[in-house]
Coordinates of C-alpha atoms in Angstrom, one line a residue:
Chain A
M1 CA -3.1 -12.8 -9.4
N2 CA -2.8 -14.9 -5.6
Q3 CA -1.4 -13.2 -2.5
Q4 CA 2.2 -14.8 -3.1
T5 CA 2.4 -14.4 -6.0
H6 CA 1.6 -10.7 -4.5
D7 CA 4.0 -10.6 -1.7
I8 CA 7.2 -12.1 -4.1
L9 CA 6.4 -8.4 -6.1
F10 CA 6.6 -6.1 -4.0
R11 CA 8.8 -8.3 -2.1
S12 CA 11.4 -8.7 -4.4
L13 CA 11.0 -4.1 -5.4
S14 CA 11.0 -3.5 -1.8
D15 CA 15.0 -3.0 -2.5
P16 CA 16.4 0.2 -4.2
T17 CA 19.4 -2.2 -5.1
R18 CA 16.5 -4.2 -7.3
R19 CA 14.2 -1.5 -7.9
A20 CA 17.7 0.5 -9.7
I21 CA 18.8 -2.9 -11.3
F22 CA 14.9 -2.9 -12.6
E23 CA 15.5 0.9 -13.7
R24 CA 18.2 0.7 -16.1
L25 CA 16.7 -2.3 -17.6
C26 CA 13.4 -0.2 -18.2
S27 CA 15.4 2.2 -19.7
E28 CA 18.4 1.1 -21.8
G29 CA 16.5 -2.1 -22.5
E30 CA 18.2 -5.9 -22.7
Q31 CA 21.5 -5.7 -20.5
T32 CA 24.2 -8.2 -20.0
V33 CA 25.2 -9.1 -15.9
G34 CA 28.4 -6.8 -16.8
E35 CA 26.6 -4.9 -17.5
L36 CA 24.7 -4.4 -14.5
T37 CA 26.8 -4.5 -12.9
G38 CA 29.3 -1.5 -13.6
H39 CA 26.4 1.0 -12.8
A40 CA 25.2 -1.5 -10.3
G41 CA 28.8 -1.2 -8.0
I42 CA 28.0 -4.4 -6.1
S43 CA 29.8 -7.8 -7.2
Q44 CA 29.0 -9.5 -10.2
P45 CA 27.5 -12.1 -7.9
A46 CA 25.7 -9.9 -6.1
V47 CA 23.9 -8.2 -9.1
S48 CA 23.4 -12.2 -10.2
K49 CA 21.5 -12.3 -6.6
H50 CA 19.1 -9.8 -6.8
L51 CA 18.7 -10.9 -11.4
G52 CA 17.0 -13.8 -10.0
I53 CA 14.9 -12.3 -7.2
L54 CA 14.1 -10.1 -10.0
K55 CA 13.1 -13.1 -12.7
E56 CA 11.2 -15.0 -9.4
A57 CA 8.7 -12.3 -9.4
G58 CA 8.7 -12.3 -13.6
L59 CA 9.5 -8.2 -13.3
V60 CA 13.2 -10.0 -15.8
G61 CA 13.5 -12.9 -18.1
G62 CA 16.6 -13.5 -19.3
R63 CA 17.6 -14.0 -23.1
H64 CA 20.6 -16.7 -24.2
Q65 CA 22.9 -16.6 -27.0
G66 CA 26.0 -18.1 -26.8
R67 CA 27.6 -18.1 -23.1
Q68 CA 25.9 -14.4 -22.2
T69 CA 22.4 -14.0 -21.3
H70 CA 20.5 -10.9 -22.0
Y71 CA 18.6 -9.6 -19.1
S72 CA 15.4 -7.6 -20.5
A73 CA 12.2 -5.8 -17.6
Q74 CA 9.1 -7.1 -18.2
R75 CA 6.9 -5.1 -17.0
A76 CA 3.8 -6.2 -17.1
A77 CA 4.1 -7.8 -14.2
L78 CA 4.0 -4.2 -12.6
A79 CA 0.2 -4.9 -13.3
P80 CA -0.3 -6.3 -9.9
L81 CA 1.6 -2.1 -8.4
I82 CA -1.2 -0.3 -10.6
D83 CA -4.0 -2.7 -9.1
W84 CA -3.2 -1.2 -5.9
T85 CA -6.4 0.9 -6.0
R86 CA -8.4 -1.6 -7.0
R87 CA -7.9 -4.4 -4.8
M88 CA -7.4 -1.4 -1.4
G89 CA -10.8 -0.3 -3.2
G90 CA -13.0 -3.7 -2.9
F91 CA -10.6 -5.2 1.0
W92 CA -12.2 -1.3 2.5
D93 CA -16.2 -1.6 0.9
K94 CA -15.9 -5.5 2.2
K95 CA -15.0 -4.3 5.8
L96 CA -17.4 -0.2 5.9
D97 CA -20.4 -2.8 5.1
D98 CA -18.5 -5.0 8.8
L99 CA -18.1 -1.8 9.8
E100 CA -22.4 -0.5 8.9
N101 CA -23.1 -4.2 10.0
L102 CA -21.1 -3.5 14.3
L103 CA -22.2 -0.2 14.3
G104 CA -27.0 -1.9 13.9
R105 CA -26.0 -4.5 16.6
M106 CA -24.0 -2.3 19.3
D107 CA -25.4 -0.1 21.9
Q108 CA -25.1 4.0 21.9
Chain B
M1 CA 3.2 14.1 -10.0
T2 CA -0.1 14.5 -12.6
E3 CA -3.7 14.8 -11.1
T4 CA -4.5 10.9 -12.2
A5 CA -1.4 9.6 -11.0
K6 CA -2.1 11.3 -8.2
Q7 CA -6.1 9.7 -8.0
T8 CA -4.8 6.6 -9.0
R9 CA -2.4 6.3 -5.4
S10 CA -5.8 7.3 -3.3
V11 CA -8.6 5.7 -2.4
V12 CA -12.3 7.2 -0.9
K13 CA -14.8 5.7 0.4
E14 CA -18.1 7.6 1.5
R15 CA -21.2 6.2 3.7
E16 CA -24.1 8.0 5.6
L17 CA -24.3 5.9 8.2
A18 CA -27.5 6.4 10.4
H19 CA -26.2 6.5 14.1
P20 CA -24.1 9.2 15.8
P21 CA -20.6 10.5 15.4
D22 CA -19.7 10.0 18.7
K23 CA -20.4 6.2 18.0
V24 CA -18.6 6.2 14.7
W25 CA -15.8 7.3 16.4
R26 CA -16.1 4.6 19.1
A27 CA -16.3 2.0 17.2
L28 CA -13.1 2.9 15.2
T29 CA -11.4 3.7 17.9
E30 CA -12.4 1.2 20.7
K31 CA -10.2 -2.5 20.0
H32 CA -12.4 -4.8 20.8
L33 CA -15.0 -3.3 18.4
I34 CA -12.6 -2.2 15.5
E35 CA -11.0 -6.2 16.0
D36 CA -15.2 -6.6 15.1
W37 CA -14.7 -5.5 11.8
L38 CA -11.4 -4.6 10.5
M39 CA -9.1 -6.8 12.1
Q40 CA -7.5 -7.8 15.3
N41 CA -5.5 -5.7 16.4
D42 CA -3.8 -3.5 20.0
F43 CA -4.8 0.3 18.6
R44 CA -5.0 3.3 20.8
P45 CA -5.9 6.5 19.4
T46 CA -3.1 8.2 20.8
V47 CA -1.0 9.6 18.5
G48 CA 2.2 8.4 17.2
H49 CA 1.1 4.8 19.2
S50 CA 2.3 2.7 16.6
F51 CA 0.3 -1.1 16.4
E52 CA -0.6 -3.8 14.4
L53 CA -3.8 -5.5 11.4
E54 CA -3.1 -8.9 11.8
A55 CA -5.1 -10.1 8.7
E56 CA -5.8 -14.0 7.5
W57 CA -3.6 -13.3 4.6
G58 CA -0.8 -11.4 6.3
K59 CA 0.3 -8.2 9.7
V60 CA -0.7 -4.9 8.9
T61 CA 1.9 -2.1 10.3
C62 CA 0.6 1.3 11.8
E63 CA 1.4 4.3 13.5
V64 CA -1.5 6.8 14.8
V65 CA -0.8 10.0 13.2
A66 CA -4.1 12.0 13.7
V67 CA -6.0 12.0 16.5
E68 CA -9.3 14.5 16.7
P69 CA -12.1 13.3 19.2
H70 CA -15.3 12.6 16.8
K71 CA -13.7 13.7 13.7
T72 CA -11.0 12.8 12.4
L73 CA -7.9 9.9 12.7
A74 CA -5.3 8.6 10.6
Y75 CA -2.9 6.1 10.6
T76 CA 0.6 5.0 8.3
W77 CA -0.9 1.2 6.8
Q78 CA 2.0 -0.5 5.8
A79 CA 1.8 -3.5 4.3
H80 CA 4.5 -5.6 2.0
G81 CA 6.7 -2.4 2.2
L82 CA 4.4 -0.4 0.7
E83 CA 3.2 2.4 2.7
S84 CA 0.5 4.9 3.1
V85 CA -2.3 6.5 5.3
V86 CA -5.8 6.1 6.3
T87 CA -7.3 8.7 7.2
W88 CA -11.1 9.0 7.9
T89 CA -13.1 12.1 8.6
L90 CA -16.4 11.6 10.6
S91 CA -18.7 14.8 10.3
K92 CA -22.8 15.2 11.8
S93 CA -25.8 15.3 9.3
E94 CA -29.1 15.5 9.2
T95 CA -29.8 10.8 10.6
G96 CA -26.4 10.7 11.9
T97 CA -22.8 10.6 10.4
R98 CA -21.0 11.1 7.2
L99 CA -17.8 9.3 6.9
R100 CA -15.3 8.9 4.2
M101 CA -12.4 6.9 4.7
E102 CA -9.4 8.1 2.2
Q103 CA -6.7 5.3 2.0
T104 CA -3.5 7.5 0.3
G105 CA -1.3 5.1 -1.3
F106 CA 2.6 6.2 -1.1
G107 CA 2.0 9.4 -3.0
K108 CA 4.4 12.2 -2.8
E109 CA 3.0 14.2 0.8
Q110 CA 4.3 11.3 2.7
E111 CA 8.2 11.5 1.8
Q112 CA 8.2 14.4 4.1
A113 CA 5.7 13.3 6.7
Y114 CA 7.3 9.9 6.7
R115 CA 10.6 11.2 6.9
G116 CA 12.6 9.0 3.4
A117 CA 11.3 5.0 3.7
T118 CA 9.2 5.4 1.4
A119 CA 11.8 8.1 -1.0
G120 CA 13.1 5.5 -2.6
W121 CA 9.4 3.7 -3.7
N122 CA 7.9 7.3 -4.5
R123 CA 11.2 7.9 -7.0
F124 CA 10.7 5.0 -8.5
L125 CA 6.7 4.9 -8.4
D126 CA 6.8 7.9 -10.0
R127 CA 9.2 6.8 -13.1
L128 CA 7.0 3.6 -13.4
E129 CA 4.1 6.4 -14.0
T130 CA 6.0 6.4 -17.4
V131 CA 7.0 2.3 -18.2
V132 CA 3.3 2.2 -17.6
A133 CA 2.5 3.9 -20.1
E134 CA 4.1 2.8 -22.7
L135 CA 1.7 -0.1 -21.9
D136 CA -0.6 -1.1 -23.5

């Protein structure tokens, strides 16, 4: 996964309202904008905007049925969060190599 | 939070370095030396000092939380809206220094230490464990 995709995911989840919407889709299953609005405490356009951002991050998918769109959580999109440890581990391995290299070049 | 979950949120690296602790300490705390191995920075080894690390992939926002010369250095490490804490521990060994780096990612302990800013994330991540358990 590239850095940009990764940023989009983290940014989309940095907002508490969006986390709440995502959690609700995880726990309750498919929901329409109307159903989500009833619980979010904000306007329907605002919920739609949040859903758009979650969709961009791949966290939410939409299924059209008649005039309604049913939104659902795409849990697999969370993988980068779960991979955090592995990625940071690789980062520090490289940095510690650089540190060791610097120590070899430093004066006492 | 289960022990396993805690482990998945921290990274631990240990190295045996053939250099004395005071030298390793300098590399960890002097601005121009940090720049050599880590990133561009405006670091100062003072508790409460806020600083930024700049990499090609973006900025990391940090605040020094612990300084014990030649022994312990800790700072917060915030990037992409996720906060973690990086702790360096130096101990003298027969051949030089045993250096330990632990990065704890958005763990519960932060909730108290850093006043709620990450609390939402922590609750979310706790529930996320349930979500992830359902993944293949």
